[in-house]
Amino acid sequence: MRPDRNQPVDASVVPRFGDIPTFMRLPHTRHADGLDIALVGVPWDGGTTNRAGARHGPREIRNQSSLMRKVHHVSRLAPYDLAQVADLGDCPVNPIDLMDSLARIERFYRTIHQAGALPLSAGGDHLITLPIMRAIASDRPVGMVHFDAHSDTNDRYFGDNPYTHGTPFRRAVEEGLLDPRRTVQIGIRGSIYGAGDMAFAEESGMRVIYMEEFTATGPEQVIREARRVVGDGPTYVSFDVDGLDPAFAPGTGTPEIGGMTTREAQEVVRGLQGLDLVGGDVVEVAPPFDPSGNTALVGATFMFEILCLIADRVARNRG
Ligand code: MN
Ligand code: MN
């Protein structure tokens, strides 16, 4: 154990059911200075088009994250020895103003980026990824490994509104934040509004791995394909829990049956070790639809999985 790095509260001193539930039981700080990785909640679902509730995600994910321990049982990565990590609290948002929220989120993540820390976030709905990318990808576009039932590359909703949780990655490509040829979407499925809904993703060069292909080829092949697509460049991991089957993650706003098992998704996430990861998020956990708390546990667990990968990247870059 590195005494100079933040460690979770010792469960043999204060048991897991006790104390204040920060992410992973890490110290809470208001400043990203000195951090390698900042864990952030974004309690905002103003981009949700149907069943709202993801604004409550960060608090429940924090609560369930007290079940996470310190070492990954497969990779044996120990993220708190590899990197300085803390819970940076929740990002300021405005629950009654979408545009103001996008500005606030971008501003908050700029301070993280300027401090040299990599953000790992708990949403919130999927629109939060757009202002996060505005903050961390304005100097060069990033690639993305995107787990989701939905492509989130629609254009407009409700007339001419360009910003919902169904549009962030079209906007991110248009704004030069996201390189579509270095983007892989995994688990896409479900009915769509129109036959042309996938045209933007496919024509812009995103690699769309529909759930049917995932099932036919299996996680190992999906890992190979994801690594081929994103290559060596800076890459963001965005994990929408509705990419999982609702049997495993029912507490979300837009469930689609026929999705990945938690095991399959864990296998793919673990297969991303060694990529140049510059941040990540777990979004669309909606506690009002999650009476058992299991979806928040799933969200906390995938946060830990992604944290291990980013911490490994931090340690490798340090040399
Ligand atoms: Mn999504
Ligand atoms: Mn989705």
PDB file of N, CA and C in Angstrom, residues 213-268:
ATOM      1  N   GLU A 213     -24.417  -9.007 -33.775  1.00  0.00           N
ATOM      2  CA  GLU A 213     -23.024  -9.353 -34.093  1.00  0.00           C
ATOM      3  C   GLU A 213     -22.281  -9.766 -32.823  1.00  0.00           C
ATOM      4  N   PHE A 214     -22.535  -9.055 -31.735  1.00  0.00           N
ATOM      5  CA  PHE A 214     -21.904  -9.396 -30.454  1.00  0.00           C
ATOM      6  C   PHE A 214     -22.197 -10.852 -30.105  1.00  0.00           C
ATOM      7  N   THR A 215     -23.477 -11.222 -30.221  1.00  0.00           N
ATOM      8  CA  THR A 215     -23.882 -12.587 -29.868  1.00  0.00           C
ATOM      9  C   THR A 215     -23.240 -13.607 -30.804  1.00  0.00           C
ATOM     10  N   ALA A 216     -23.150 -13.250 -32.088  1.00  0.00           N
ATOM     11  CA  ALA A 216     -22.615 -14.196 -33.067  1.00  0.00           C
ATOM     12  C   ALA A 216     -21.110 -14.390 -32.914  1.00  0.00           C
ATOM     13  N   THR A 217     -20.382 -13.319 -32.592  1.00  0.00           N
ATOM     14  CA  THR A 217     -18.918 -13.430 -32.588  1.00  0.00           C
ATOM     15  C   THR A 217     -18.327 -13.573 -31.187  1.00  0.00           C
ATOM     16  N   GLY A 218     -19.035 -13.065 -30.170  1.00  0.00           N
ATOM     17  CA  GLY A 218     -18.556 -13.225 -28.799  1.00  0.00           C
ATOM     18  C   GLY A 218     -17.634 -12.105 -28.351  1.00  0.00           C
ATOM     19  N   PRO A 219     -17.450 -11.999 -27.022  1.00  0.00           N
ATOM     20  CA  PRO A 219     -16.682 -10.898 -26.436  1.00  0.00           C
ATOM     21  C   PRO A 219     -15.240 -10.794 -26.941  1.00  0.00           C
ATOM     22  N   GLU A 220     -14.572 -11.934 -27.137  1.00  0.00           N
ATOM     23  CA  GLU A 220     -13.159 -11.858 -27.551  1.00  0.00           C
ATOM     24  C   GLU A 220     -12.995 -11.140 -28.868  1.00  0.00           C
ATOM     25  N   GLN A 221     -13.854 -11.474 -29.817  1.00  0.00           N
ATOM     26  CA  GLN A 221     -13.784 -10.822 -31.123  1.00  0.00           C
ATOM     27  C   GLN A 221     -14.155  -9.345 -31.009  1.00  0.00           C
ATOM     28  N   VAL A 222     -15.110  -9.026 -30.127  1.00  0.00           N
ATOM     29  CA  VAL A 222     -15.511  -7.628 -29.918  1.00  0.00           C
ATOM     30  C   VAL A 222     -14.329  -6.830 -29.348  1.00  0.00           C
ATOM     31  N   ILE A 223     -13.588  -7.437 -28.438  1.00  0.00           N
ATOM     32  CA  ILE A 223     -12.408  -6.766 -27.877  1.00  0.00           C
ATOM     33  C   ILE A 223     -11.392  -6.484 -28.983  1.00  0.00           C
ATOM     34  N   ARG A 224     -11.122  -7.483 -29.807  1.00  0.00           N
ATOM     35  CA  ARG A 224     -10.156  -7.294 -30.899  1.00  0.00           C
ATOM     36  C   ARG A 224     -10.591  -6.155 -31.811  1.00  0.00           C
ATOM     37  N   GLU A 225     -11.880  -6.143 -32.129  1.00  0.00           N
ATOM     38  CA  GLU A 225     -12.396  -5.124 -33.043  1.00  0.00           C
ATOM     39  C   GLU A 225     -12.355  -3.730 -32.392  1.00  0.00           C
ATOM     40  N   ALA A 226     -12.717  -3.647 -31.120  1.00  0.00           N
ATOM     41  CA  ALA A 226     -12.691  -2.354 -30.420  1.00  0.00           C
ATOM     42  C   ALA A 226     -11.265  -1.812 -30.377  1.00  0.00           C
ATOM     43  N   ARG A 227     -10.309  -2.666 -30.082  1.00  0.00           N
ATOM     44  CA  ARG A 227      -8.906  -2.221 -30.002  1.00  0.00           C
ATOM     45  C   ARG A 227      -8.392  -1.801 -31.373  1.00  0.00           C
ATOM     46  N   ARG A 228      -8.820  -2.512 -32.405  1.00  0.00           N
ATOM     47  CA  ARG A 228      -8.411  -2.141 -33.760  1.00  0.00           C
ATOM     48  C   ARG A 228      -8.950  -0.752 -34.124  1.00  0.00           C
ATOM     49  N   VAL A 229     -10.211  -0.503 -33.755  1.00  0.00           N
ATOM     50  CA  VAL A 229     -10.854   0.758 -34.151  1.00  0.00           C
ATOM     51  C   VAL A 229     -10.225   1.953 -33.434  1.00  0.00           C
ATOM     52  N   VAL A 230     -10.032   1.853 -32.120  1.00  0.00           N
ATOM     53  CA  VAL A 230      -9.553   3.033 -31.393  1.00  0.00           C
ATOM     54  C   VAL A 230      -8.031   3.177 -31.470  1.00  0.00           C
ATOM     55  N   GLY A 231      -7.319   2.092 -31.691  1.00  0.00           N
ATOM     56  CA  GLY A 231      -5.865   2.168 -31.872  1.00  0.00           C
ATOM     57  C   GLY A 231      -5.139   2.739 -30.674  1.00  0.00           C
ATOM     58  N   ASP A 232      -4.050   3.484 -30.961  1.00  0.00           N
ATOM     59  CA  ASP A 232      -3.173   3.989 -29.900  1.00  0.00           C
ATOM     60  C   ASP A 232      -3.559   5.379 -29.395  1.00  0.00           C
ATOM     61  N   GLY A 233      -4.493   6.026 -30.044  1.00  0.00           N
ATOM     62  CA  GLY A 233      -4.794   7.421 -29.712  1.00  0.00           C
ATOM     63  C   GLY A 233      -5.601   7.562 -28.435  1.00  0.00           C
ATOM     64  N   PRO A 234      -5.764   8.830 -27.982  1.00  0.00           N
ATOM     65  CA  PRO A 234      -6.544   9.081 -26.772  1.00  0.00           C
ATOM     66  C   PRO A 234      -7.987   8.602 -26.939  1.00  0.00           C
ATOM     67  N   THR A 235      -8.463   7.901 -25.921  1.00  0.00           N
ATOM     68  CA  THR A 235      -9.753   7.211 -26.036  1.00  0.00           C
ATOM     69  C   THR A 235     -10.570   7.395 -24.766  1.00  0.00           C
ATOM     70  N   TYR A 236     -11.842   7.657 -24.953  1.00  0.00           N
ATOM     71  CA  TYR A 236     -12.792   7.819 -23.854  1.00  0.00           C
ATOM     72  C   TYR A 236     -13.668   6.566 -23.799  1.00  0.00           C
ATOM     73  N   VAL A 237     -14.012   6.125 -22.584  1.00  0.00           N
ATOM     74  CA  VAL A 237     -14.920   4.985 -22.420  1.00  0.00           C
ATOM     75  C   VAL A 237     -16.243   5.502 -21.873  1.00  0.00           C
ATOM     76  N   SER A 238     -17.321   5.279 -22.611  1.00  0.00           N
ATOM     77  CA  SER A 238     -18.627   5.723 -22.140  1.00  0.00           C
ATOM     78  C   SER A 238     -19.533   4.512 -22.003  1.00  0.00           C
ATOM     79  N   PHE A 239     -19.989   4.285 -20.777  1.00  0.00           N
ATOM     80  CA  PHE A 239     -20.748   3.069 -20.469  1.00  0.00           C
ATOM     81  C   PHE A 239     -22.163   3.445 -20.048  1.00  0.00           C
ATOM     82  N   ASP A 240     -23.099   3.274 -20.987  1.00  0.00           N
ATOM     83  CA  ASP A 240     -24.522   3.467 -20.698  1.00  0.00           C
ATOM     84  C   ASP A 240     -25.053   2.133 -20.175  1.00  0.00           C
ATOM     85  N   VAL A 241     -25.593   2.117 -18.947  1.00  0.00           N
ATOM     86  CA  VAL A 241     -26.023   0.828 -18.371  1.00  0.00           C
ATOM     87  C   VAL A 241     -27.116   0.162 -19.174  1.00  0.00           C
ATOM     88  N   ASP A 242     -27.819   0.919 -20.038  1.00  0.00           N
ATOM     89  CA  ASP A 242     -28.845   0.230 -20.827  1.00  0.00           C
ATOM     90  C   ASP A 242     -28.235  -0.621 -21.942  1.00  0.00           C
ATOM     91  N   GLY A 243     -26.912  -0.560 -22.111  1.00  0.00           N
ATOM     92  CA  GLY A 243     -26.245  -1.520 -22.992  1.00  0.00           C
ATOM     93  C   GLY A 243     -26.378  -2.940 -22.456  1.00  0.00           C
ATOM     94  N   LEU A 244     -26.527  -3.041 -21.141  1.00  0.00           N
ATOM     95  CA  LEU A 244     -26.748  -4.350 -20.516  1.00  0.00           C
ATOM     96  C   LEU A 244     -28.211  -4.754 -20.682  1.00  0.00           C
ATOM     97  N   ASP A 245     -28.454  -6.050 -20.587  1.00  0.00           N
ATOM     98  CA  ASP A 245     -29.834  -6.509 -20.614  1.00  0.00           C
ATOM     99  C   ASP A 245     -30.574  -5.996 -19.377  1.00  0.00           C
ATOM    100  N   PRO A 246     -31.843  -5.605 -19.529  1.00  0.00           N
ATOM    101  CA  PRO A 246     -32.579  -5.120 -18.350  1.00  0.00           C
ATOM    102  C   PRO A 246     -32.760  -6.168 -17.257  1.00  0.00           C
ATOM    103  N   ALA A 247     -32.492  -7.436 -17.566  1.00  0.00           N
ATOM    104  CA  ALA A 247     -32.475  -8.434 -16.488  1.00  0.00           C
ATOM    105  C   ALA A 247     -31.374  -8.113 -15.481  1.00  0.00           C
ATOM    106  N   PHE A 248     -30.293  -7.492 -15.974  1.00  0.00           N
ATOM    107  CA  PHE A 248     -29.151  -7.169 -15.110  1.00  0.00           C
ATOM    108  C   PHE A 248     -29.175  -5.718 -14.644  1.00  0.00           C
ATOM    109  N   ALA A 249     -29.781  -4.860 -15.449  1.00  0.00           N
ATOM    110  CA  ALA A 249     -29.783  -3.427 -15.136  1.00  0.00           C
ATOM    111  C   ALA A 249     -31.148  -2.828 -15.489  1.00  0.00           C
ATOM    112  N   PRO A 250     -32.157  -3.183 -14.689  1.00  0.00           N
ATOM    113  CA  PRO A 250     -33.509  -2.686 -14.991  1.00  0.00           C
ATOM    114  C   PRO A 250     -33.699  -1.204 -14.651  1.00  0.00           C
ATOM    115  N   GLY A 251     -32.848  -0.679 -13.775  1.00  0.00           N
ATOM    116  CA  GLY A 251     -33.056   0.670 -13.276  1.00  0.00           C
ATOM    117  C   GLY A 251     -32.476   1.708 -14.204  1.00  0.00           C
ATOM    118  N   THR A 252     -33.106   1.859 -15.351  1.00  0.00           N
ATOM    119  CA  THR A 252     -32.625   2.815 -16.335  1.00  0.00           C
ATOM    120  C   THR A 252     -33.806   3.309 -17.155  1.00  0.00           C
ATOM    121  N   GLY A 253     -33.651   4.452 -17.792  1.00  0.00           N
ATOM    122  CA  GLY A 253     -34.792   5.113 -18.427  1.00  0.00           C
ATOM    123  C   GLY A 253     -35.251   4.497 -19.725  1.00  0.00           C
ATOM    124  N   THR A 254     -34.343   3.866 -20.463  1.00  0.00           N
ATOM    125  CA  THR A 254     -34.667   3.382 -21.801  1.00  0.00           C
ATOM    126  C   THR A 254     -34.203   1.937 -21.966  1.00  0.00           C
ATOM    127  N   PRO A 255     -34.799   1.001 -21.210  1.00  0.00           N
ATOM    128  CA  PRO A 255     -34.347  -0.398 -21.287  1.00  0.00           C
ATOM    129  C   PRO A 255     -34.676  -1.032 -22.630  1.00  0.00           C
ATOM    130  N   GLU A 256     -33.797  -1.928 -23.073  1.00  0.00           N
ATOM    131  CA  GLU A 256     -34.008  -2.685 -24.318  1.00  0.00           C
ATOM    132  C   GLU A 256     -33.634  -4.130 -24.037  1.00  0.00           C
ATOM    133  N   ILE A 257     -34.535  -5.048 -24.295  1.00  0.00           N
ATOM    134  CA  ILE A 257     -34.226  -6.452 -24.005  1.00  0.00           C
ATOM    135  C   ILE A 257     -33.182  -6.982 -24.985  1.00  0.00           C
ATOM    136  N   GLY A 258     -32.634  -8.138 -24.675  1.00  0.00           N
ATOM    137  CA  GLY A 258     -31.691  -8.781 -25.600  1.00  0.00           C
ATOM    138  C   GLY A 258     -30.292  -8.201 -25.537  1.00  0.00           C
ATOM    139  N   GLY A 259     -29.890  -7.690 -24.367  1.00  0.00           N
ATOM    140  CA  GLY A 259     -28.586  -7.035 -24.265  1.00  0.00           C
ATOM    141  C   GLY A 259     -27.502  -7.897 -23.665  1.00  0.00           C
ATOM    142  N   MET A 260     -26.361  -7.261 -23.420  1.00  0.00           N
ATOM    143  CA  MET A 260     -25.219  -7.955 -22.843  1.00  0.00           C
ATOM    144  C   MET A 260     -25.521  -8.382 -21.406  1.00  0.00           C
ATOM    145  N   THR A 261     -24.923  -9.489 -21.012  1.00  0.00           N
ATOM    146  CA  THR A 261     -24.905  -9.827 -19.591  1.00  0.00           C
ATOM    147  C   THR A 261     -23.824  -8.971 -18.928  1.00  0.00           C
ATOM    148  N   THR A 262     -23.914  -8.860 -17.600  1.00  0.00           N
ATOM    149  CA  THR A 262     -22.851  -8.128 -16.901  1.00  0.00           C
ATOM    150  C   THR A 262     -21.503  -8.811 -17.136  1.00  0.00           C
ATOM    151  N   ARG A 263     -21.478 -10.151 -17.189  1.00  0.00           N
ATOM    152  CA  ARG A 263     -20.229 -10.893 -17.399  1.00  0.00           C
ATOM    153  C   ARG A 263     -19.616 -10.577 -18.766  1.00  0.00           C
ATOM    154  N   GLU A 264     -20.477 -10.562 -19.785  1.00  0.00           N
ATOM    155  CA  GLU A 264     -19.952 -10.255 -21.128  1.00  0.00           C
ATOM    156  C   GLU A 264     -19.358  -8.855 -21.172  1.00  0.00           C
ATOM    157  N   ALA A 265     -20.066  -7.898 -20.580  1.00  0.00           N
ATOM    158  CA  ALA A 265     -19.566  -6.524 -20.602  1.00  0.00           C
ATOM    159  C   ALA A 265     -18.289  -6.385 -19.777  1.00  0.00           C
ATOM    160  N   GLN A 266     -18.223  -7.082 -18.645  1.00  0.00           N
ATOM    161  CA  GLN A 266     -16.990  -7.043 -17.851  1.00  0.00           C
ATOM    162  C   GLN A 266     -15.815  -7.565 -18.664  1.00  0.00           C
ATOM    163  N   GLU A 267     -16.065  -8.636 -19.405  1.00  0.00           N
ATOM    164  CA  GLU A 267     -14.987  -9.222 -20.199  1.00  0.00           C
ATOM    165  C   GLU A 267     -14.485  -8.216 -21.234  1.00  0.00           C
ATOM    166  N   VAL A 268     -15.424  -7.521 -21.882  1.00  0.00           N
ATOM    167  CA  VAL A 268     -15.007  -6.555 -22.904  1.00  0.00           C
ATOM    168  C   VAL A 268     -14.267  -5.382 -22.261  1.00  0.00           C
TER     169      VAL A 268
END
